[in-house]
Amino acid sequence: MPSVSNAIIRIKNLRLRTYIGFNPEEREKLQDVVINIEIHYPAEKAAITDDVEKALNYKVVCKDIIQHVEEGHFLLLEKLVGDVLEIATSHEWVTFASVTIDKPHALRFADSVSLTLEKHCC
């Protein structure tokens, strides 16, 4: 098998509800958020051996994110995105991650407002 550099895991359009915003109505009512995550990690051993222990378990990462978002209260989109990014990069194998979260209908006449944060890990 040829050399494999990085696996790229993409979690697309994870739709959750949370408390997000600082206006009084935003602090009292659950709102929709749409989360997109990209996680890079070296996957050569998993690709060669087909051993689940050598692969990053994206289901565990996703469950941790769901729990944090659904149980949280956030004033700023920056805080929510930063928290999700920290969860996405918590495994020692992760070399890079990017998180974009959309807040649908946050602005009149716009489909959504989104914010992206990225982290390069050592």
PDB file of C-alpha atoms in Angstrom:
ATOM      1  CA  MET A   1       0.000   0.000   0.000  1.00  0.00           C
ATOM      2  CA  PRO A   2       1.334   3.481  -0.858  1.00  0.00           C
ATOM      3  CA  SER A   3       2.277   5.872   1.924  1.00  0.00           C
ATOM      4  CA  VAL A   4      -0.692   7.671   3.462  1.00  0.00           C
ATOM      5  CA  SER A   5      -0.131  11.117   4.930  1.00  0.00           C
ATOM      6  CA  ASN A   6      -3.226  12.337   6.730  1.00  0.00           C
ATOM      7  CA  ALA A   7      -6.779  11.190   7.042  1.00  0.00           C
ATOM      8  CA  ILE A   8      -9.318  13.987   6.902  1.00  0.00           C
ATOM      9  CA  ILE A   9     -12.509  13.345   8.831  1.00  0.00           C
ATOM     10  CA  ARG A  10     -15.407  15.650   7.979  1.00  0.00           C
ATOM     11  CA  ILE A  11     -18.485  15.867  10.149  1.00  0.00           C
ATOM     12  CA  LYS A  12     -20.998  17.716   7.976  1.00  0.00           C
ATOM     13  CA  ASN A  13     -24.067  19.669   8.996  1.00  0.00           C
ATOM     14  CA  LEU A  14     -24.403  18.415  12.558  1.00  0.00           C
ATOM     15  CA  ARG A  15     -27.678  20.088  13.557  1.00  0.00           C
ATOM     16  CA  LEU A  16     -28.068  20.814  17.241  1.00  0.00           C
ATOM     17  CA  ARG A  17     -29.971  23.165  19.523  1.00  0.00           C
ATOM     18  CA  THR A  18     -28.423  25.294  22.247  1.00  0.00           C
ATOM     19  CA  TYR A  19     -28.695  28.584  24.059  1.00  0.00           C
ATOM     20  CA  ILE A  20     -26.581  31.047  22.041  1.00  0.00           C
ATOM     21  CA  GLY A  21     -26.594  34.833  22.170  1.00  0.00           C
ATOM     22  CA  PHE A  22     -26.715  37.685  24.624  1.00  0.00           C
ATOM     23  CA  ASN A  23     -30.086  39.260  23.852  1.00  0.00           C
ATOM     24  CA  PRO A  24     -32.775  38.373  26.425  1.00  0.00           C
ATOM     25  CA  GLU A  25     -34.840  36.297  23.972  1.00  0.00           C
ATOM     26  CA  GLU A  26     -31.720  34.408  22.849  1.00  0.00           C
ATOM     27  CA  ARG A  27     -30.826  33.510  26.425  1.00  0.00           C
ATOM     28  CA  GLU A  28     -34.277  32.009  27.087  1.00  0.00           C
ATOM     29  CA  LYS A  29     -34.940  30.078  23.883  1.00  0.00           C
ATOM     30  CA  LEU A  30     -33.080  27.166  22.304  1.00  0.00           C
ATOM     31  CA  GLN A  31     -31.709  28.011  18.873  1.00  0.00           C
ATOM     32  CA  ASP A  32     -30.534  25.910  15.975  1.00  0.00           C
ATOM     33  CA  VAL A  33     -26.852  25.723  15.115  1.00  0.00           C
ATOM     34  CA  VAL A  34     -25.238  23.842  12.237  1.00  0.00           C
ATOM     35  CA  ILE A  35     -21.743  22.514  12.892  1.00  0.00           C
ATOM     36  CA  ASN A  36     -19.109  21.481  10.341  1.00  0.00           C
ATOM     37  CA  ILE A  37     -15.851  19.979  11.536  1.00  0.00           C
ATOM     38  CA  GLU A  38     -12.696  18.884   9.752  1.00  0.00           C
ATOM     39  CA  ILE A  39     -10.132  16.818  11.662  1.00  0.00           C
ATOM     40  CA  HIS A  40      -6.748  15.706  10.284  1.00  0.00           C
ATOM     41  CA  TYR A  41      -4.714  12.866  11.748  1.00  0.00           C
ATOM     42  CA  PRO A  42      -2.071  10.401  10.497  1.00  0.00           C
ATOM     43  CA  ALA A  43      -3.918   7.260   9.469  1.00  0.00           C
ATOM     44  CA  GLU A  44      -1.272   5.126   7.814  1.00  0.00           C
ATOM     45  CA  LYS A  45      -1.403   2.379  10.472  1.00  0.00           C
ATOM     46  CA  ALA A  46      -5.203   2.205  10.333  1.00  0.00           C
ATOM     47  CA  ALA A  47      -5.185   2.129   6.539  1.00  0.00           C
ATOM     48  CA  ILE A  48      -2.644  -0.697   6.437  1.00  0.00           C
ATOM     49  CA  THR A  49      -3.856  -2.861   9.324  1.00  0.00           C
ATOM     50  CA  ASP A  50      -7.637  -2.307   9.358  1.00  0.00           C
ATOM     51  CA  ASP A  51      -7.274  -2.139  13.171  1.00  0.00           C
ATOM     52  CA  VAL A  52      -9.927   0.036  14.838  1.00  0.00           C
ATOM     53  CA  GLU A  53      -7.515   0.813  17.690  1.00  0.00           C
ATOM     54  CA  LYS A  54      -5.269   2.626  15.209  1.00  0.00           C
ATOM     55  CA  ALA A  55      -8.055   4.887  13.917  1.00  0.00           C
ATOM     56  CA  LEU A  56      -9.457   8.057  15.434  1.00  0.00           C
ATOM     57  CA  ASN A  57     -12.950   7.300  16.746  1.00  0.00           C
ATOM     58  CA  TYR A  58     -15.037  10.116  15.286  1.00  0.00           C
ATOM     59  CA  LYS A  59     -18.180   8.791  16.953  1.00  0.00           C
ATOM     60  CA  VAL A  60     -16.681   9.498  20.399  1.00  0.00           C
ATOM     61  CA  VAL A  61     -15.637  12.993  19.295  1.00  0.00           C
ATOM     62  CA  CYS A  62     -19.120  13.682  17.930  1.00  0.00           C
ATOM     63  CA  LYS A  63     -20.867  12.439  21.086  1.00  0.00           C
ATOM     64  CA  ASP A  64     -18.681  14.719  23.244  1.00  0.00           C
ATOM     65  CA  ILE A  65     -19.510  17.692  21.022  1.00  0.00           C
ATOM     66  CA  ILE A  66     -23.246  16.957  21.076  1.00  0.00           C
ATOM     67  CA  GLN A  67     -23.273  16.742  24.858  1.00  0.00           C
ATOM     68  CA  HIS A  68     -21.288  19.967  25.306  1.00  0.00           C
ATOM     69  CA  VAL A  69     -23.365  21.986  22.829  1.00  0.00           C
ATOM     70  CA  GLU A  70     -26.779  20.756  23.954  1.00  0.00           C
ATOM     71  CA  GLU A  71     -26.017  21.235  27.650  1.00  0.00           C
ATOM     72  CA  GLY A  72     -24.300  24.608  27.220  1.00  0.00           C
ATOM     73  CA  HIS A  73     -25.251  28.273  27.398  1.00  0.00           C
ATOM     74  CA  PHE A  74     -23.122  30.597  25.260  1.00  0.00           C
ATOM     75  CA  LEU A  75     -23.122  34.365  24.871  1.00  0.00           C
ATOM     76  CA  LEU A  76     -20.813  34.402  21.863  1.00  0.00           C
ATOM     77  CA  LEU A  77     -20.475  32.276  18.758  1.00  0.00           C
ATOM     78  CA  GLU A  78     -16.707  32.583  19.243  1.00  0.00           C
ATOM     79  CA  LYS A  79     -16.926  30.766  22.594  1.00  0.00           C
ATOM     80  CA  LEU A  80     -19.095  27.988  21.190  1.00  0.00           C
ATOM     81  CA  VAL A  81     -16.797  27.465  18.185  1.00  0.00           C
ATOM     82  CA  GLY A  82     -13.712  27.573  20.424  1.00  0.00           C
ATOM     83  CA  ASP A  83     -15.148  24.950  22.764  1.00  0.00           C
ATOM     84  CA  VAL A  84     -16.042  22.627  19.877  1.00  0.00           C
ATOM     85  CA  LEU A  85     -12.554  23.118  18.415  1.00  0.00           C
ATOM     86  CA  GLU A  86     -10.991  22.117  21.741  1.00  0.00           C
ATOM     87  CA  ILE A  87     -13.050  18.917  21.784  1.00  0.00           C
ATOM     88  CA  ALA A  88     -12.180  18.205  18.135  1.00  0.00           C
ATOM     89  CA  THR A  89      -8.444  18.534  18.893  1.00  0.00           C
ATOM     90  CA  SER A  90      -8.447  16.748  22.239  1.00  0.00           C
ATOM     91  CA  HIS A  91      -7.040  13.476  20.890  1.00  0.00           C
ATOM     92  CA  GLU A  92      -3.236  13.387  20.765  1.00  0.00           C
ATOM     93  CA  TRP A  93      -3.197  12.171  17.149  1.00  0.00           C
ATOM     94  CA  VAL A  94      -4.976  15.247  15.752  1.00  0.00           C
ATOM     95  CA  THR A  95      -2.650  17.470  13.715  1.00  0.00           C
ATOM     96  CA  PHE A  96      -5.180  20.058  12.531  1.00  0.00           C
ATOM     97  CA  ALA A  97      -8.850  20.858  12.965  1.00  0.00           C
ATOM     98  CA  SER A  98     -11.265  23.441  11.664  1.00  0.00           C
ATOM     99  CA  VAL A  99     -14.732  24.150  13.041  1.00  0.00           C
ATOM    100  CA  THR A 100     -17.430  26.282  11.413  1.00  0.00           C
ATOM    101  CA  ILE A 101     -20.710  26.904  13.172  1.00  0.00           C
ATOM    102  CA  ASP A 102     -23.675  28.544  11.479  1.00  0.00           C
ATOM    103  CA  LYS A 103     -26.401  30.309  13.405  1.00  0.00           C
ATOM    104  CA  PRO A 104     -29.376  30.242  11.005  1.00  0.00           C
ATOM    105  CA  HIS A 105     -31.578  33.332  10.807  1.00  0.00           C
ATOM    106  CA  ALA A 106     -29.293  35.370  13.086  1.00  0.00           C
ATOM    107  CA  LEU A 107     -29.615  38.352  10.750  1.00  0.00           C
ATOM    108  CA  ARG A 108     -32.609  39.610   8.890  1.00  0.00           C
ATOM    109  CA  PHE A 109     -32.312  38.882   5.141  1.00  0.00           C
ATOM    110  CA  ALA A 110     -29.440  36.394   5.676  1.00  0.00           C
ATOM    111  CA  ASP A 111     -29.652  32.611   5.725  1.00  0.00           C
ATOM    112  CA  SER A 112     -27.166  32.432   8.584  1.00  0.00           C
ATOM    113  CA  VAL A 113     -24.131  33.876  10.284  1.00  0.00           C
ATOM    114  CA  SER A 114     -21.127  31.599  10.632  1.00  0.00           C
ATOM    115  CA  LEU A 115     -17.785  31.668  12.368  1.00  0.00           C
ATOM    116  CA  THR A 116     -14.736  29.481  11.716  1.00  0.00           C
ATOM    117  CA  LEU A 117     -11.761  28.765  13.953  1.00  0.00           C
ATOM    118  CA  GLU A 118      -8.779  26.557  13.132  1.00  0.00           C
ATOM    119  CA  LYS A 119      -6.053  24.960  15.207  1.00  0.00           C
ATOM    120  CA  HIS A 120      -2.738  23.436  14.130  1.00  0.00           C
ATOM    121  CA  CYS A 121      -1.567  20.878  16.686  1.00  0.00           C
ATOM    122  CA  CYS A 122       1.988  19.667  17.240  1.00  0.00           C
TER     123      CYS A 122
END
